[in-house]
Amino acid sequence: MVIQPGKCTTTQGDMFSMKALSPAHIAQPSNDVTVRFRRASGSPCYPSHNSFREAAGLQRFMMAADSEPESEVFEITDFTTASEWERFISKVEEVLNDWKLIGASSGKSLEKGAYTTEAWEEKSDEIAFADFRFSVTHHYLVQESNDKDAKEELVEDVLPVSMQDLLCMNNDFPPRAHCLVRWYGLREFVVIAPAANNDAVLSESKCNLLLSSVSIALGNTGCQVPVFVQIHHKWRRMYVGECQGPGVRTDFEMVHLRKVPSQYTHLSGLLDIFKSKIGCPLTPLPPINISIRLTYVLQDWQQYFWPQQPPDIDALVGGEVGGLEFGKLPFGACEDPISELHLATTWPHLTEGIIVDNDVYSDLDPLQAPQWSVRVRKADNPQCLLSDFVNEFFKVCRRKESTDEILGRSAFEEDGKDADISHALSKLTEPAPVPIHKLSVTNMVHTAKKKIRKHRGIDESPLNNDVLNTILLYLFPDAADKLTDVSEARTSTSAGSLPPPDNEDYNLYIQFKSAPSDSLTYKLALCLCMINFYHGGVKGVAHLWQEFVLEMRFRWENNIFIPGLASGAPDLRCCLLHQKLQMLNCCIERKKARDEGKKVNSDRSSADTGKPDGSKESDKEKEVGKSWESWSDSEDEFFECLSDTEDLKANGQEGGKKGIPKDGSKETISLKPEGRLHQHGNLTLLHPGDPLYVPVTQEPAPMTEDLLEEQSEVLAKLGTSAEGAHLRARMQSACLLSDMESFKAANPGCCLEDFVRWYSPRDYIEEEIVDEKGNVVIKGDLSARMKIPSNMWVEAWETAKPIPARRQRRLFDDTREAEKVLHYLAVQKPADLARHLLPCVIHAAVLKVKEEESLEDISSVKKIIKLIITHSSKVLRFPNPEDKKLEEIIGQILSVEATIARARSLKAKFGVEKCDKEEERKDLERFVNSFLEQPEVSVIGAGRGPAGTIIHKLFMSAQRLTEPTEETASMMPLDDELKRSGSMDEKRMNLGSAADFPLPAGREVILRTTVPRPAPYSKALPQRMYSVLTKEDFRLAGAFSSDTTFF
Amino acid sequence: MDEDILTTLKILIIGESGVGKSSLLLRFTDDTFDPELAATIGVDFKVKTISVDGNKAKLAIWDTAGQERFRTLTPSYYRGAQGVILVYDVTRRDTFAKLDNWLTELETYCTRNDIVKMLVGNKIDKENREVDRNEGLKFARKHSMLFIEASAKTCDGVQCAFEELVEKIIQTPGLWESESQNRGVKLSNDEDGHRGACGGYCSVL
Ligand SMILES: Nc1nc2c(ncn2[C@@H]2O[C@H](COP(=O)(O)OP(=O)(O)OP(=O)(O)O)[C@@H](O)[C@H]2O)c(=O)[nH]1
Ligand SMILES: [Mg+2]
C-alpha cells in the first residue's frame, strides 16, 4: 500500500489527487488537503506491511475454509517480536473483537428517517501507538435485533451492510447526524482519532501508516464495519477509511478545500469528477442516481421586530402596570430567541439528464423542489427576563457583606437597635397600650431613612421613597387602611382567615419548603428579587431588609399582627424565615392578649360593670377556647415579665414552685374552682363526686425548626442512661406540671386518678368485680406504670399547686422569643436572606413558567416542568442545598423560558394569530410547535402549501431589504427581479423564483451508481460521492468500491 | 472506632399511648422488659449500633409519648427521620383504629417523602387479641409499609423489626446518603454547542 499524494503517477482522471486540481488551488494555504490512498504492492517505506497484509488475507481465507483457530497461533508467534506498529494493529483487532464487530454484517435497508428517529450510540476505547494515544469509537444506530432470522438467510457473498447503505436513499440529508453518516449514509462505523490532548495526525507517512494498520486489522479479523481514521486538525473533519467484505473493498476518500474550483459548483462538474473517479470501463455507463439539496438561510426578520422590553419599575411605582406587577415575575426573551430559518429544498431522486445545472443555466428552482423542510436556528443563550431575575438573586447568595457594611455604617447597632430594645422593654412595663391608629408605612420609612442618613452623612439611600413606600404597602396592606382599627387587621389580611386553596400549585410550597404564594414571606422574596434587579442590587436588598426588620419591631412593640401569615405555630414545612415570622406573630398574639387583659382590668376597676366573661360567676364560665384572650379577666395581676434568663427547658419543676402567686396563701386556702374550660363528659371526681372539669391550659410553646433542633440536641446530649432519661423527662415536664396545676385549680379536691382519667385514660383501668354482696361493681385503678413509686407523674402531681393557667408562670416567654427573632432577623446578611428566600423565588419562577406554558400549550415543555418540580423538591427540601444543584435548577428554568419564548417568536413570524381560517391556523400552529420538538420539519406541499407560501414571502421580503445594499441592484428598480443575480450565479440564468431567495448557503449533492470496478469483468459494486459546498468550504467525500478477487 | 459506621439513621417510634413503644425500644436496646416503665413524657432518646448485611449503622431512636397532650410537641421530631415505627396494640382495637391519624400526622410533618415506614402490632403474647394479623397486614400493604407482629415482653419480632427497617432504609437510595446523589434532569439535547469542530453530531450549516 503506497500513499504518495501528488507524487506518484496516477491513473488519469483521479479527481482525488492533487493533480486534478488547478495550480491556483494547490496554492491555497495548507488548509486544503487532498488525500489519496492508492493501493499497490511494494511500498518502500513499510516493506513488512504488504507481506503482513498478504499473510493476514491468506489467513482469513484459510479460516473461512476450515475454521481452525490458526489465527491464534499466528498472533502469538508474532507477539513475541512485535514492533510498536504490529502491537497497534493487534490492539485495533482486539477492540474490534471485544465489540463483536467481527464477521458478516447484516441488516435490512432502513426505514425512511430512521437515522433521525432511532437512537445512536457509541462505545469508546483508547489504544496507543507507542506513546501516542488514539481513541477508538464505534458509532452505531441502535436497532432492535429482530432481524436475527434475516441473519440465517445470509448468503456467502452478500455485500457488507455498509456497502449497501451507500446506495440507500431513505436517509439522505439527515437533519442531525455524525458527519460520516451524512456523507456516506452509514448506519455503523468505527473512528480512530487522536485521543484528547494528542496532536492531530498531520504527516503523510503517519496517515499512511494508520490507514495501512486499519486495512490489516480489517483483513485479519474479517470485520465488515467500515473503519475510519481521522487525520489533520480536528475541525477539518478529514477522515479516510476502508470497508472490507468477501472479495470486495470500499475506500473512503476525501477532498476538503477552502475555496471551490468553479467546475465543482454545479451538477455537471460533479458528475464529471464522479465518472472519472469510478473510471468505469462500460459504455454506456449505468445510470447515475442524483439527490440534491439546496439550503437557504433567512436571517432577516426585520418585519417582525422583537417587541419585548425589560419592564420598568418606575412605571410600576407610578401606578402603571407596564408588564410588571409586584408579586408577578417578568417573563420572556429580551432578544429574538430565533436567529435563523433554514429552508432546505430537496430533489430526492433525479437521474442524469432530467435536470440541467451547469455553469450557465440551472433548472434548480427552489420553489419547484419536490420537498421542502425547515429548521430554525436558536439564538445562543438569549437574554431572558425571568432567568435573569432568578440568577441575579442567586448571585446575592454569594455576597459576603453584612447589611451594615453594605449600607455603609452601623446605624442599628448604635442608637437604632439598642434604643429599640430598651424601648421595647420599657413598653412592657407601661400598662397603657400605645395609640396605634396613626400607623403609616410612610412614617416608618421616614424614620428609618433618617437614621441611615444621619450615619452616612449623605442624602441618598439605595431606594427612593416612592419605591420603598410602594413596596411596603404591597407587603403590609393593612398599613394603608388608616381608618381601620389595626387590631382588626389580622382577620382581614391573615392568610389563615381564608381557607387556603387546596390545589397542586398552591401546595407547591410544601415540596419546595418555601412559603405559600399568598404569604408575606413569598411576597418579600419577590420584592427583594425585583429590588435586586432594578434598584441598587445588593444595596437595595440590604435597605429593604432593614426597613422590613424595623417594621417587624414596630409591630411587635405596638401589638400589630404581621399580615400574610397563617395563624398558629410556625409551619415546619415552610422555610425558616417564614417560621420566624410566624413565631413573631405568636409572640405578638400573646403579648397583645396580655396587654388587652390589663387594659380591660384597669377599665373595670374604674367602673365595676362586670365584663361578660367575668370570672366571678365561676359556674358560668365563658372562657373561649384555650387562647390567651380568655385570660383577660384576671383579677390578680400576675404577668410576670421574665427578665431572669434561666433556662426554660430546665426549670419545669422549679418553675412550678416559683410560680406561686404573690398572695399564694389566699389561693391555697380558697377551694373556689378556677380556670374551668368545660365539663368532661359526665365524669365525676372520685371523692367529692363533683363533675370533672377540663381546665383551661397553657398552650405549649410554639417552636421554629432551629429551636427544635437545638432542643433535640440538648435532649440527645443527656445520653441514654437512666439518669439521662429521667432528666430528659423532667425537662419536658413543664407542660405536664402546668396542666396538673390547672387541673387542680379547676377541680378542687381531685386526685391523681382523676387527672389520669382525663389526661391518659388508658392508664386508668376499670374492671368489673363482684363485691361481697354479690353486686357487680366497676372498680378502677391506675395502671401499673402509673403506680410505680416516685415516677415522674406522681412526683409532678405532688408538686403541683392548684393554680389556674392564667396565673401560672408562662411556659412560653413571648418577650424573650420575640427579641430572639428580631435579633435573628437583624443580623441576617443579604446573602443569608437570599438563601432563605431562594426556594420562594424558585417556587415563583416555576409557577410563572407553568402559567406561561399554559398559554402556549407545548407538551414537551409540560413534561420538562414536571421534571423540574420533582428535581427541585428533592434539592430544596434538604438543608443547605449545593450551589451546583441550585444552578442546575435555574438553568432548567431558563431553558423552559427560552423554549416558550421561541414558540412565541415563531408564532409571530409565521403570523399564526393573523391566520383567519380556523383550520389553517390549527395546521400552522402545529407546524410551528413542531419546530420546538423536531430538528427539522417538513413542509407539507413544499413551496406551494400554506406554510411554504409564508416561508416564500418571508424570503422575498428579506431579499428586498438586502437588495439595495448590493452594488448591482442599487441602480435598478426594486421590482426588477429578473435582472437581479448573485455574484456567483452571475452568469447563470435564473429561473422563476430563484431571485426570491438568496444564494443557497449549502449545496449538497449525492451521486450514486453501481458499476464493476476496477475491470469490466469485476463485480458491480456500489459507488457513491457526496459533495457539499458552503460559504466556508467545499468537500468531496467519495466511497469507491472495487472487486478484490477479479481485477 | 466509629470509622466503620456507615451512617447514622434517625428512627422515630410513634403510636397511641400505652401500646408499648418504650417497651419495644427497651427490648431492642437493652434486651430487657421492664413492667415498671413510666409513661413517656415528651420524647425519649436511645442509641444503638447495629450491623445489617455487614454495614454498621448507628441508630438514633426517638421514642415519643403517645399521650394526646404531648403530641403538639412531638411532631417536631419527625423532621429528618429516615425511618418510622408505627406501633399499635393487638389487644386494643382503638389503638389500631387511630393508625390513620398517625399517618396523616406523619405526612404533614415529616420532611422526606421517601421515609421508610414500619407497622408493628405489639403485645402478641397477650391472650385477649382484638386485631387479627391479617388486618395489620392489609393496612400495611395499603400504605406501603413494612409489617411485623411483635411482643416486647417475649422478645418476639423485636430485633427483626428494627433490622428490616434499617435494611430497607439502606436500600433506599438517597435516603441515607443525605441526598448527595440527586441526579440532574436531562432536559433537551440541545446540541447547538457542538457546531463547528466535529467528531460529534452536527448539521450541515
Ligand atoms: N404483655 C405485654 N405487655 C406489654 C408489652 N409491651 C408493653 N407492655 C406493657 O404495656 C404498658 C405500656 O407500655 P409502654 O412501653 O410504656 O407504652 P408506650 O407506648 O411507650 O406509652 P407512652 O409512653 O404513654 O406513649 C406497660 O405496662 C408495659 O409493660 C408486650 O409486648 N406484652
Ligand atoms: Mg413510652
PDB file of C-alpha atoms in Angstrom, chain A residues 583 642 644-656 701-718 724-737 792 809-813 816-817 820, chain B residues 41-43 73 76-77:
ATOM      1  CA  MET A 583     -43.134  32.869  65.621  1.00  0.00           C
ATOM      2  CA  LEU A 642     -39.313  37.115  82.820  1.00  0.00           C
ATOM      3  CA  ASP A 644     -34.418  36.350  84.576  1.00  0.00           C
ATOM      4  CA  THR A 645     -32.896  34.288  81.868  1.00  0.00           C
ATOM      5  CA  GLU A 646     -32.899  30.894  83.456  1.00  0.00           C
ATOM      6  CA  ASP A 647     -33.369  28.132  81.001  1.00  0.00           C
ATOM      7  CA  LEU A 648     -36.997  27.399  80.495  1.00  0.00           C
ATOM      8  CA  LYS A 649     -36.377  23.877  79.485  1.00  0.00           C
ATOM      9  CA  ALA A 650     -34.510  23.022  82.639  1.00  0.00           C
ATOM     10  CA  ASN A 651     -36.806  24.542  85.150  1.00  0.00           C
ATOM     11  CA  GLY A 652     -40.092  22.826  84.673  1.00  0.00           C
ATOM     12  CA  GLN A 653     -40.427  21.746  88.220  1.00  0.00           C
ATOM     13  CA  GLU A 654     -38.844  24.698  89.826  1.00  0.00           C
ATOM     14  CA  GLY A 655     -40.931  26.991  87.762  1.00  0.00           C
ATOM     15  CA  GLY A 656     -43.913  25.417  89.341  1.00  0.00           C
ATOM     16  CA  ALA A 701     -44.533  26.967  73.329  1.00  0.00           C
ATOM     17  CA  PRO A 702     -44.507  27.350  69.570  1.00  0.00           C
ATOM     18  CA  MET A 703     -41.218  26.351  68.039  1.00  0.00           C
ATOM     19  CA  THR A 704     -39.308  27.040  64.874  1.00  0.00           C
ATOM     20  CA  GLU A 705     -37.233  24.294  63.384  1.00  0.00           C
ATOM     21  CA  ASP A 706     -33.924  25.679  64.584  1.00  0.00           C
ATOM     22  CA  LEU A 707     -35.205  25.844  68.150  1.00  0.00           C
ATOM     23  CA  LEU A 708     -36.433  22.298  67.845  1.00  0.00           C
ATOM     24  CA  GLU A 709     -33.130  21.180  66.570  1.00  0.00           C
ATOM     25  CA  GLU A 710     -31.404  22.895  69.437  1.00  0.00           C
ATOM     26  CA  GLN A 711     -33.781  21.320  71.865  1.00  0.00           C
ATOM     27  CA  SER A 712     -33.446  17.847  70.488  1.00  0.00           C
ATOM     28  CA  GLU A 713     -29.703  18.244  70.577  1.00  0.00           C
ATOM     29  CA  VAL A 714     -29.873  19.163  74.230  1.00  0.00           C
ATOM     30  CA  LEU A 715     -32.145  16.231  74.900  1.00  0.00           C
ATOM     31  CA  ALA A 716     -29.960  13.845  72.964  1.00  0.00           C
ATOM     32  CA  LYS A 717     -26.873  15.054  74.790  1.00  0.00           C
ATOM     33  CA  LEU A 718     -28.317  13.803  78.045  1.00  0.00           C
ATOM     34  CA  GLY A 724     -30.236  10.997  81.452  1.00  0.00           C
ATOM     35  CA  ALA A 725     -33.674   9.714  80.620  1.00  0.00           C
ATOM     36  CA  HIS A 726     -35.006  10.975  83.914  1.00  0.00           C
ATOM     37  CA  LEU A 727     -33.547  14.398  83.419  1.00  0.00           C
ATOM     38  CA  ARG A 728     -34.896  14.470  79.906  1.00  0.00           C
ATOM     39  CA  ALA A 729     -38.377  13.686  81.145  1.00  0.00           C
ATOM     40  CA  ARG A 730     -38.072  16.299  83.814  1.00  0.00           C
ATOM     41  CA  MET A 731     -37.013  18.910  81.299  1.00  0.00           C
ATOM     42  CA  GLN A 732     -40.079  18.191  79.308  1.00  0.00           C
ATOM     43  CA  SER A 733     -42.437  18.028  82.219  1.00  0.00           C
ATOM     44  CA  ALA A 734     -43.133  21.746  82.442  1.00  0.00           C
ATOM     45  CA  CYS A 735     -46.202  21.310  80.350  1.00  0.00           C
ATOM     46  CA  LEU A 736     -47.385  18.319  82.373  1.00  0.00           C
ATOM     47  CA  LEU A 737     -46.931  20.215  85.607  1.00  0.00           C
ATOM     48  CA  MET A 792     -42.366  11.387  87.272  1.00  0.00           C
ATOM     49  CA  ARG A 809     -45.645  31.095  85.110  1.00  0.00           C
ATOM     50  CA  ARG A 810     -45.674  31.372  81.358  1.00  0.00           C
ATOM     51  CA  LEU A 811     -44.498  28.298  79.527  1.00  0.00           C
ATOM     52  CA  PHE A 812     -43.754  30.477  76.605  1.00  0.00           C
ATOM     53  CA  ASP A 813     -41.790  33.624  77.207  1.00  0.00           C
ATOM     54  CA  ARG A 816     -37.740  36.664  75.067  1.00  0.00           C
ATOM     55  CA  GLU A 817     -38.686  34.735  71.979  1.00  0.00           C
ATOM     56  CA  LYS A 820     -34.614  36.460  69.748  1.00  0.00           C
TER      57      LYS A 820
ATOM     58  CA  ILE B  41     -43.076  12.444  78.896  1.00  0.00           C
ATOM     59  CA  GLY B  42     -42.305  14.337  75.734  1.00  0.00           C
ATOM     60  CA  VAL B  43     -39.716  12.324  73.879  1.00  0.00           C
ATOM     61  CA  LEU B  73     -44.584  18.770  70.971  1.00  0.00           C
ATOM     62  CA  SER B  76     -41.055  18.405  65.590  1.00  0.00           C
ATOM     63  CA  TYR B  77     -39.085  15.226  65.988  1.00  0.00           C
TER      64      TYR B  77
END
